[in-house]
Short mmCIF file of N, CA and C in Angstrom, two decimals:
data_model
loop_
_atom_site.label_atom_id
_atom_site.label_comp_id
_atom_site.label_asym_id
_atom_site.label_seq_id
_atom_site.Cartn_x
_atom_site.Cartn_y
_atom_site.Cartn_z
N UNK A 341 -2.61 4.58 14.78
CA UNK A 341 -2.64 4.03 13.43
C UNK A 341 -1.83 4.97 12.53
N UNK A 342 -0.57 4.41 12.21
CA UNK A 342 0.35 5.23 11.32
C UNK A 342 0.03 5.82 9.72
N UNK A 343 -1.03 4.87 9.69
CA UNK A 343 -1.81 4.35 8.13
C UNK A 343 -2.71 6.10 8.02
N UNK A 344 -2.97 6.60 8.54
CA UNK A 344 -3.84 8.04 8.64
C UNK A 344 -2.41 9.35 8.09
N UNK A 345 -1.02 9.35 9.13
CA UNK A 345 -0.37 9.60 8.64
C UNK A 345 0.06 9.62 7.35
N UNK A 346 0.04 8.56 7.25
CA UNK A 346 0.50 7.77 5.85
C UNK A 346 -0.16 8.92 4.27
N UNK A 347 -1.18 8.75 4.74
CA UNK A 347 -2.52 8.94 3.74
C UNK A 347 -2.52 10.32 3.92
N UNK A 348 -2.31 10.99 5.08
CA UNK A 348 -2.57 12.31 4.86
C UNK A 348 -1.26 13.06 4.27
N UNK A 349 -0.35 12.58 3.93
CA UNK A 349 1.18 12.71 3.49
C UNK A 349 1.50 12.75 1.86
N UNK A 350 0.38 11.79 1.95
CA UNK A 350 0.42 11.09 0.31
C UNK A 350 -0.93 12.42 -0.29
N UNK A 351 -1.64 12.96 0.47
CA UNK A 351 -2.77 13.50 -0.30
C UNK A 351 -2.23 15.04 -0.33
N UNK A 352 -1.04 15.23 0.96
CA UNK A 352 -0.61 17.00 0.17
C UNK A 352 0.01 16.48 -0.37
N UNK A 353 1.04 15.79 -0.59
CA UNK A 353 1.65 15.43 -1.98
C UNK A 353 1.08 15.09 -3.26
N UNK A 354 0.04 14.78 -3.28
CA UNK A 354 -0.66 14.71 -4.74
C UNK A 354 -1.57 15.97 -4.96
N UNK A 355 -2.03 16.69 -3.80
CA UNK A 355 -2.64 17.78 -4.39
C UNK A 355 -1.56 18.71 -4.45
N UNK A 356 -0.45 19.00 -3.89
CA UNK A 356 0.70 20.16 -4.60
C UNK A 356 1.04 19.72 -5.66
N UNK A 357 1.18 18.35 -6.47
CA UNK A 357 1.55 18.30 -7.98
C UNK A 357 0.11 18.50 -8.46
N UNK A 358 -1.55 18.12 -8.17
CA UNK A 358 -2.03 18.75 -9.09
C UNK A 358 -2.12 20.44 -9.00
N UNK A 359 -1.94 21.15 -8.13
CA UNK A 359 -1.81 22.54 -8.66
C UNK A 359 -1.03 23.10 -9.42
N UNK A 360 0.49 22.28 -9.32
CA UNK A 360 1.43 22.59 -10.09
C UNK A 360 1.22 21.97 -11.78
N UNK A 361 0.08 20.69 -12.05
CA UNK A 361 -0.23 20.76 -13.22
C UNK A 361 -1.73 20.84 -13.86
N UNK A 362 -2.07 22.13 -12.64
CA UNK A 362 -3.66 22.25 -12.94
C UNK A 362 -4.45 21.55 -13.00
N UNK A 363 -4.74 20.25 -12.37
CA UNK A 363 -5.26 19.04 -12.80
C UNK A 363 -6.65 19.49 -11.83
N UNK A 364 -7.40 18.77 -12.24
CA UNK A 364 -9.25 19.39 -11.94
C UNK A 364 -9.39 18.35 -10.62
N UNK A 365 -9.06 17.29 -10.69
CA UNK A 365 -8.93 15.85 -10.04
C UNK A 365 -8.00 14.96 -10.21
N UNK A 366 -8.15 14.41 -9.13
CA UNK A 366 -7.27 12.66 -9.09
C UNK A 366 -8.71 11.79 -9.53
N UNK A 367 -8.34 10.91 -10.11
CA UNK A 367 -9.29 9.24 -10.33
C UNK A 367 -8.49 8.27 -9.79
N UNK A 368 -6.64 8.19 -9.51
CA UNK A 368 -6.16 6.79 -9.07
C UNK A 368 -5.04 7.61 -8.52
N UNK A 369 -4.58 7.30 -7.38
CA UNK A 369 -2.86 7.20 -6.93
C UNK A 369 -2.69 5.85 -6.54
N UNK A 370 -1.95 5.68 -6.84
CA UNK A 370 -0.64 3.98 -7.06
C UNK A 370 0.69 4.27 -6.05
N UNK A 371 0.46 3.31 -4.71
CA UNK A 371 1.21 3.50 -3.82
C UNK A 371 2.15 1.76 -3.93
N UNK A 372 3.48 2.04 -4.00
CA UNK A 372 4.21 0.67 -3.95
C UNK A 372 4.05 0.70 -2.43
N UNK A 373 3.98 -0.02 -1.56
CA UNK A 373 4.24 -0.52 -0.94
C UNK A 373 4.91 -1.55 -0.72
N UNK A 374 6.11 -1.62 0.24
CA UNK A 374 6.89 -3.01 0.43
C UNK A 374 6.12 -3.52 1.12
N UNK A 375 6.48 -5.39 1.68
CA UNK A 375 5.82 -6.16 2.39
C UNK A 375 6.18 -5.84 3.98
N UNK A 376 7.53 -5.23 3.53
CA UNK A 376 8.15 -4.99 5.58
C UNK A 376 8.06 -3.47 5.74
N UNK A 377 7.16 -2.94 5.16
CA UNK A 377 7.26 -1.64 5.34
C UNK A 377 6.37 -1.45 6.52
N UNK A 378 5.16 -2.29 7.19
CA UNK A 378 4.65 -2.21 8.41
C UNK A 378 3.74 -1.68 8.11
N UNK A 379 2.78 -1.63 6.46
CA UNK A 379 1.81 -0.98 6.71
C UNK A 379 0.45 -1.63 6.33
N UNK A 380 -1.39 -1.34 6.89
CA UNK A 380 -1.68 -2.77 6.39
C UNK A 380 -2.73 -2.17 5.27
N UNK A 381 -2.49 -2.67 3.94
CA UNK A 381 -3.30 -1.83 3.00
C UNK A 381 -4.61 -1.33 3.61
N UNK A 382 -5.21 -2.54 3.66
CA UNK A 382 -6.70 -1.85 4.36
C UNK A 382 -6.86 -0.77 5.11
N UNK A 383 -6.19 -0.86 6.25
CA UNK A 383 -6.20 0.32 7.12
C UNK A 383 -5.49 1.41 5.72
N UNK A 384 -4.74 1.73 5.06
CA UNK A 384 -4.14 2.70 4.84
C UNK A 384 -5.50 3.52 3.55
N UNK A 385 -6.06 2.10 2.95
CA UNK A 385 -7.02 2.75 2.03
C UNK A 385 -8.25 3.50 2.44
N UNK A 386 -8.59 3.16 4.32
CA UNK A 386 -9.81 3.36 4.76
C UNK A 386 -9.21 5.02 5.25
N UNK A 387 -8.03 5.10 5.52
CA UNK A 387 -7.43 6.30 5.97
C UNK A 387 -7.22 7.13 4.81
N UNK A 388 -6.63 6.81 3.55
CA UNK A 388 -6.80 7.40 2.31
C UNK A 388 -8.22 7.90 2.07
N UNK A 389 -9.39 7.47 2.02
CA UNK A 389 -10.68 8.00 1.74
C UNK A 389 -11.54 8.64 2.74
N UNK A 390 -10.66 8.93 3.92
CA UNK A 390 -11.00 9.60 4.82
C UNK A 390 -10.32 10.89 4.67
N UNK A 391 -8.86 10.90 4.37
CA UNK A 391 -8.06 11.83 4.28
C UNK A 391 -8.34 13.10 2.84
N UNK A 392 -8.91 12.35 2.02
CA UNK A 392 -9.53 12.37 0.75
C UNK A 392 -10.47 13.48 0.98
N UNK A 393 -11.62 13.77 1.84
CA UNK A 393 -12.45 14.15 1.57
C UNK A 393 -12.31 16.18 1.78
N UNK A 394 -13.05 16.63 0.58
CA UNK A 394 -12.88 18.02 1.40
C UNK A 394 -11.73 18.73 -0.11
N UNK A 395 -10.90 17.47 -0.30
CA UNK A 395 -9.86 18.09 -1.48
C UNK A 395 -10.18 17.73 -2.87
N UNK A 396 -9.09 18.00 -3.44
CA UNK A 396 -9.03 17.21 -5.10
C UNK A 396 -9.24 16.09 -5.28
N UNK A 397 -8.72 15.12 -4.57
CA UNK A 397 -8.32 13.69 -4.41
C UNK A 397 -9.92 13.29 -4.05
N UNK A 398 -10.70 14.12 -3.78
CA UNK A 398 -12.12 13.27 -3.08
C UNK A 398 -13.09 12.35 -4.31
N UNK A 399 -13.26 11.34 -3.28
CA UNK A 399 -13.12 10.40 -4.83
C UNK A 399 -12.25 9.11 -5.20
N UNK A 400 -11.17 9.75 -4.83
CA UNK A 400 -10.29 8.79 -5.57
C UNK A 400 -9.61 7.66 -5.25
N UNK A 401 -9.03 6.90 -6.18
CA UNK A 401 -9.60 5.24 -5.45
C UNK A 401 -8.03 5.21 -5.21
N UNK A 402 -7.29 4.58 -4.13
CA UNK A 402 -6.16 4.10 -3.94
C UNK A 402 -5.82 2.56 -4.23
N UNK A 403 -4.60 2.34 -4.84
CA UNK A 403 -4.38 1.43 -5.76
C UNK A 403 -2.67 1.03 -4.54
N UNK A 404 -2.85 -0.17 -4.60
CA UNK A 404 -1.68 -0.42 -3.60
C UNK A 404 -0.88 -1.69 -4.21
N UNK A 405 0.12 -1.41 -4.64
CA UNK A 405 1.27 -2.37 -5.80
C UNK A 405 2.11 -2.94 -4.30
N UNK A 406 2.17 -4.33 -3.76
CA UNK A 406 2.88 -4.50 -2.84
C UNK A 406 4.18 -5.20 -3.44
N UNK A 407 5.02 -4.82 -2.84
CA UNK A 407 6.61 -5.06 -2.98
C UNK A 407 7.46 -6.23 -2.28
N UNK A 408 7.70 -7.25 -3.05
CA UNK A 408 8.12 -8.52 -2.09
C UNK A 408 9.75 -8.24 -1.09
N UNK A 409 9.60 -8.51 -0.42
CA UNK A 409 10.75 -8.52 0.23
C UNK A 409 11.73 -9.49 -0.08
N UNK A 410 13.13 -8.39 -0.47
CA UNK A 410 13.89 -9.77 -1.04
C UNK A 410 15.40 -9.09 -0.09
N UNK A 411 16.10 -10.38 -0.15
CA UNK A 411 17.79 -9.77 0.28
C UNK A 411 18.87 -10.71 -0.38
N UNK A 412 20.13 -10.22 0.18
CA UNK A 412 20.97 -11.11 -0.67
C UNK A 412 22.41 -11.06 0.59
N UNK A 413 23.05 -11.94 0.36
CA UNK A 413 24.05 -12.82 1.13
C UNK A 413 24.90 -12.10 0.64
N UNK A 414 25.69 -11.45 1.55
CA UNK A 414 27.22 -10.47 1.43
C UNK A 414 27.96 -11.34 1.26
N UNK A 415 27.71 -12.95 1.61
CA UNK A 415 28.90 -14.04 1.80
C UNK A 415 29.25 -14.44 0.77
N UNK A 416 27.65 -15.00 -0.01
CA UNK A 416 27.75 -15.68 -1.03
C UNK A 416 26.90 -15.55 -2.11
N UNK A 417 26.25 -14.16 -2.35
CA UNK A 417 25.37 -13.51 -3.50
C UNK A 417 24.11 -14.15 -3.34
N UNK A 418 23.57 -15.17 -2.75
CA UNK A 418 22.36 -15.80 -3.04
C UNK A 418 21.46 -14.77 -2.70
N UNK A 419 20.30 -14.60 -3.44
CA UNK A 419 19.19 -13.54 -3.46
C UNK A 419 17.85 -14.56 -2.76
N UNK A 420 16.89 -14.19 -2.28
CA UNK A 420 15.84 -14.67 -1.96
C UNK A 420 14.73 -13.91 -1.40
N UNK A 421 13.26 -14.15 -1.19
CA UNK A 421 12.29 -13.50 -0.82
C UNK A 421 12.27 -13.51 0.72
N UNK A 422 12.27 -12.74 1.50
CA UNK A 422 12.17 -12.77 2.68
C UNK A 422 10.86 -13.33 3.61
N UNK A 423 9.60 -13.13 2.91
CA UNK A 423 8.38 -13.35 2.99
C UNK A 423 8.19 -12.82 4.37
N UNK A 424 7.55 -12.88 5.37
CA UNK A 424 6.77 -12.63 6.36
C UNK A 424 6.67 -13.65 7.47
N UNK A 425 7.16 -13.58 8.83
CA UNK A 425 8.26 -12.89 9.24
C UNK A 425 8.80 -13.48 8.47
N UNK A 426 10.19 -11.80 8.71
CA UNK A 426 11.02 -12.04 7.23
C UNK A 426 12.61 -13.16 7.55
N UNK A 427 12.58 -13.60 6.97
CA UNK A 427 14.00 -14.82 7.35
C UNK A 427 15.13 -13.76 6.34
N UNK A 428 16.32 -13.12 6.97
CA UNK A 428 16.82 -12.60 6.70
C UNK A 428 18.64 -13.44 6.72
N UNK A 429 18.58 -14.88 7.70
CA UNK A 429 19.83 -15.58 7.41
C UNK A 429 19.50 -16.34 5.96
N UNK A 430 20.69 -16.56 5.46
CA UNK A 430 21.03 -17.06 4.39
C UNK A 430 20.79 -18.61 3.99
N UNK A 431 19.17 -18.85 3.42
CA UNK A 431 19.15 -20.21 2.97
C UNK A 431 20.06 -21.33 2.55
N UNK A 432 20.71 -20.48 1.74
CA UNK A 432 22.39 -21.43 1.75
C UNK A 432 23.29 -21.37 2.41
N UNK A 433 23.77 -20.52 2.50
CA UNK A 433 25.28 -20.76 3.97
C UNK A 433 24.62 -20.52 5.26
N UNK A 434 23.83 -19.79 5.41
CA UNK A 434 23.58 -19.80 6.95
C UNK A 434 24.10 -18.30 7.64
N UNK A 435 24.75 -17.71 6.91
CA UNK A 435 25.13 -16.47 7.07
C UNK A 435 24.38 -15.48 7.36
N UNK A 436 24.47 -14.18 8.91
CA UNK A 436 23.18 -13.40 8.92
C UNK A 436 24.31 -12.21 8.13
N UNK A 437 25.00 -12.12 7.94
CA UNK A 437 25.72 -10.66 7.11
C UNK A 437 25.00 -10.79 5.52
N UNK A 438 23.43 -9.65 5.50
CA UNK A 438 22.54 -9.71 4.32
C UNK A 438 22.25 -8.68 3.93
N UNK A 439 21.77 -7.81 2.91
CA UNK A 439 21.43 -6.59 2.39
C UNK A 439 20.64 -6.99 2.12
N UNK A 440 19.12 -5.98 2.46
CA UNK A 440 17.99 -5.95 2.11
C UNK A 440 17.89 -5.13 0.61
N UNK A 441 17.51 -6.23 0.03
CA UNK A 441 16.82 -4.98 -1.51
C UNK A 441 16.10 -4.67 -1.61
N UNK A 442 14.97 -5.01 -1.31
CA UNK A 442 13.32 -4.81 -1.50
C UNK A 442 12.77 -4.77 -0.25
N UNK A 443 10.98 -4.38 -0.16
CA UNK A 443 10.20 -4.54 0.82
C UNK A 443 10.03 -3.59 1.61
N UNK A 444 10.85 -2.19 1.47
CA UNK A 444 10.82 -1.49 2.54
C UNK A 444 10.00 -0.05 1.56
N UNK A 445 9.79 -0.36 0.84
CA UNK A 445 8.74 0.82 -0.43
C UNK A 445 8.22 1.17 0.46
N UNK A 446 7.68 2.59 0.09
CA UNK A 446 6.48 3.31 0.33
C UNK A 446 6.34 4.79 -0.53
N UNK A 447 6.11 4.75 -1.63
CA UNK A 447 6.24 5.94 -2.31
C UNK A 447 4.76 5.61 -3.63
N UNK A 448 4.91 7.33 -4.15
CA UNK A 448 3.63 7.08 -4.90
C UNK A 448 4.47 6.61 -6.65
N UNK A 449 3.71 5.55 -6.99
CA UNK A 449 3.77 5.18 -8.14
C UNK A 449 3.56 5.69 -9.36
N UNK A 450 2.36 5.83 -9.32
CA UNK A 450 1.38 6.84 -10.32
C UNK A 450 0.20 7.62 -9.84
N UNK A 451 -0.09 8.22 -10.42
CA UNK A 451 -1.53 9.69 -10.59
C UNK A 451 -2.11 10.16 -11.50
N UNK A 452 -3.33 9.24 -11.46
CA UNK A 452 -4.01 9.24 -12.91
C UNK A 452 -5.11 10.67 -12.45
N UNK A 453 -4.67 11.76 -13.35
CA UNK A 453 -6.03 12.86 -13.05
C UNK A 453 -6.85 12.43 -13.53
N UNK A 454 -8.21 13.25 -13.66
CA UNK A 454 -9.18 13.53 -13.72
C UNK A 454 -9.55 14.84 -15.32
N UNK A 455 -10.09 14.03 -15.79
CA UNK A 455 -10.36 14.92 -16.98
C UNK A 455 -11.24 16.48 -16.24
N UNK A 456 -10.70 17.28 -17.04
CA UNK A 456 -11.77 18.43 -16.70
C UNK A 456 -13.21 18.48 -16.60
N UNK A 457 -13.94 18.42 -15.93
CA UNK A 457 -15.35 18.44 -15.65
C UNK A 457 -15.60 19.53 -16.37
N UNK A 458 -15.77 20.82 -16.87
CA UNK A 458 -16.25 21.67 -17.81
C UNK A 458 -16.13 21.25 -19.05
N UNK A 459 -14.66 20.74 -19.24
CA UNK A 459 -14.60 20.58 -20.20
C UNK A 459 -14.94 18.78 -21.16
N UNK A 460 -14.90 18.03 -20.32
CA UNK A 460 -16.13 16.74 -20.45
C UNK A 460 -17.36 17.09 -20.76
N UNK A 461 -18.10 17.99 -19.92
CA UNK A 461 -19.27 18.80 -20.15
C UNK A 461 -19.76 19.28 -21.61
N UNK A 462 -18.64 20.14 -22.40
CA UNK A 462 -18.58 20.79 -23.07
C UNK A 462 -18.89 19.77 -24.35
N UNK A 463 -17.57 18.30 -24.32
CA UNK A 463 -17.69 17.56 -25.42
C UNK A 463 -19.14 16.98 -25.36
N UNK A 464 -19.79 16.83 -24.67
CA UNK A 464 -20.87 15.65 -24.24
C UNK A 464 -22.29 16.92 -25.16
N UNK A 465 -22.07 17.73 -24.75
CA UNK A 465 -22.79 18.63 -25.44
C UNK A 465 -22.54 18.77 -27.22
N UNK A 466 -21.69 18.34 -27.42
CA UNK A 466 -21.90 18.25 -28.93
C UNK A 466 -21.91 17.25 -29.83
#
């Protein structure tokens, strides 16, 4: 299951930017995912909150933005969604010479920290 990889990749990468901006916690990372990127959210979120535990990130909920697969005709510009399996000849001419634009994502989107726990503490107290 590549999806463990995945997750454990994405969690030193979010805990070396929070040391680098002191952050106490993660509450969200936002992963685009494309549709042909081969990966299957579920598995990747159950591997995310496994991978999770023990660090900063423990806790934190994974958020998965999927990315449609699209390409376009070198022949004749037509753009279209590739969908699943992906049809990569050309709805209009018939042409397989295509550039993929989309679908192949896999990077982090966003990283919502975590307010300081002392210092939440601190306001709640007054």
């Amino acid at each position: 299951m590549h999806e463990m990889s995945i997750a454990m990749a994405v969690v030193c990468q979010v805990e070396e930017a929070a040391r680098t901006h002191g952050a106490a916690g993660v509450e969200t990372v936002t992963l685009q995912v494309g549709e042909l990127a081969g990966v299957v959210p579920d598995a990747l979120r159950f591997s995310f909150a496994l991978a999770c535990e023990g660090t900063v990130l423990s806790g934190a909920e994974l958020v998965t933005d999927q990315v449609a697969g699209r390409a376009r005709c070198t022949s004749c510009a037509r753009e279209w969604e590739t969908g699943l399996p992906p049809r990569l000849g050309c709805p209009r001419c018939a042409d397989s010479r295509t550039e993929l634009l989309s679908g192949r994502e896999l990077q982090i989107a966003t990283v919502r920290w975590a307010e300081d726990p002392q210092r939440t503490r601190a306001l709640e107290e007054l």
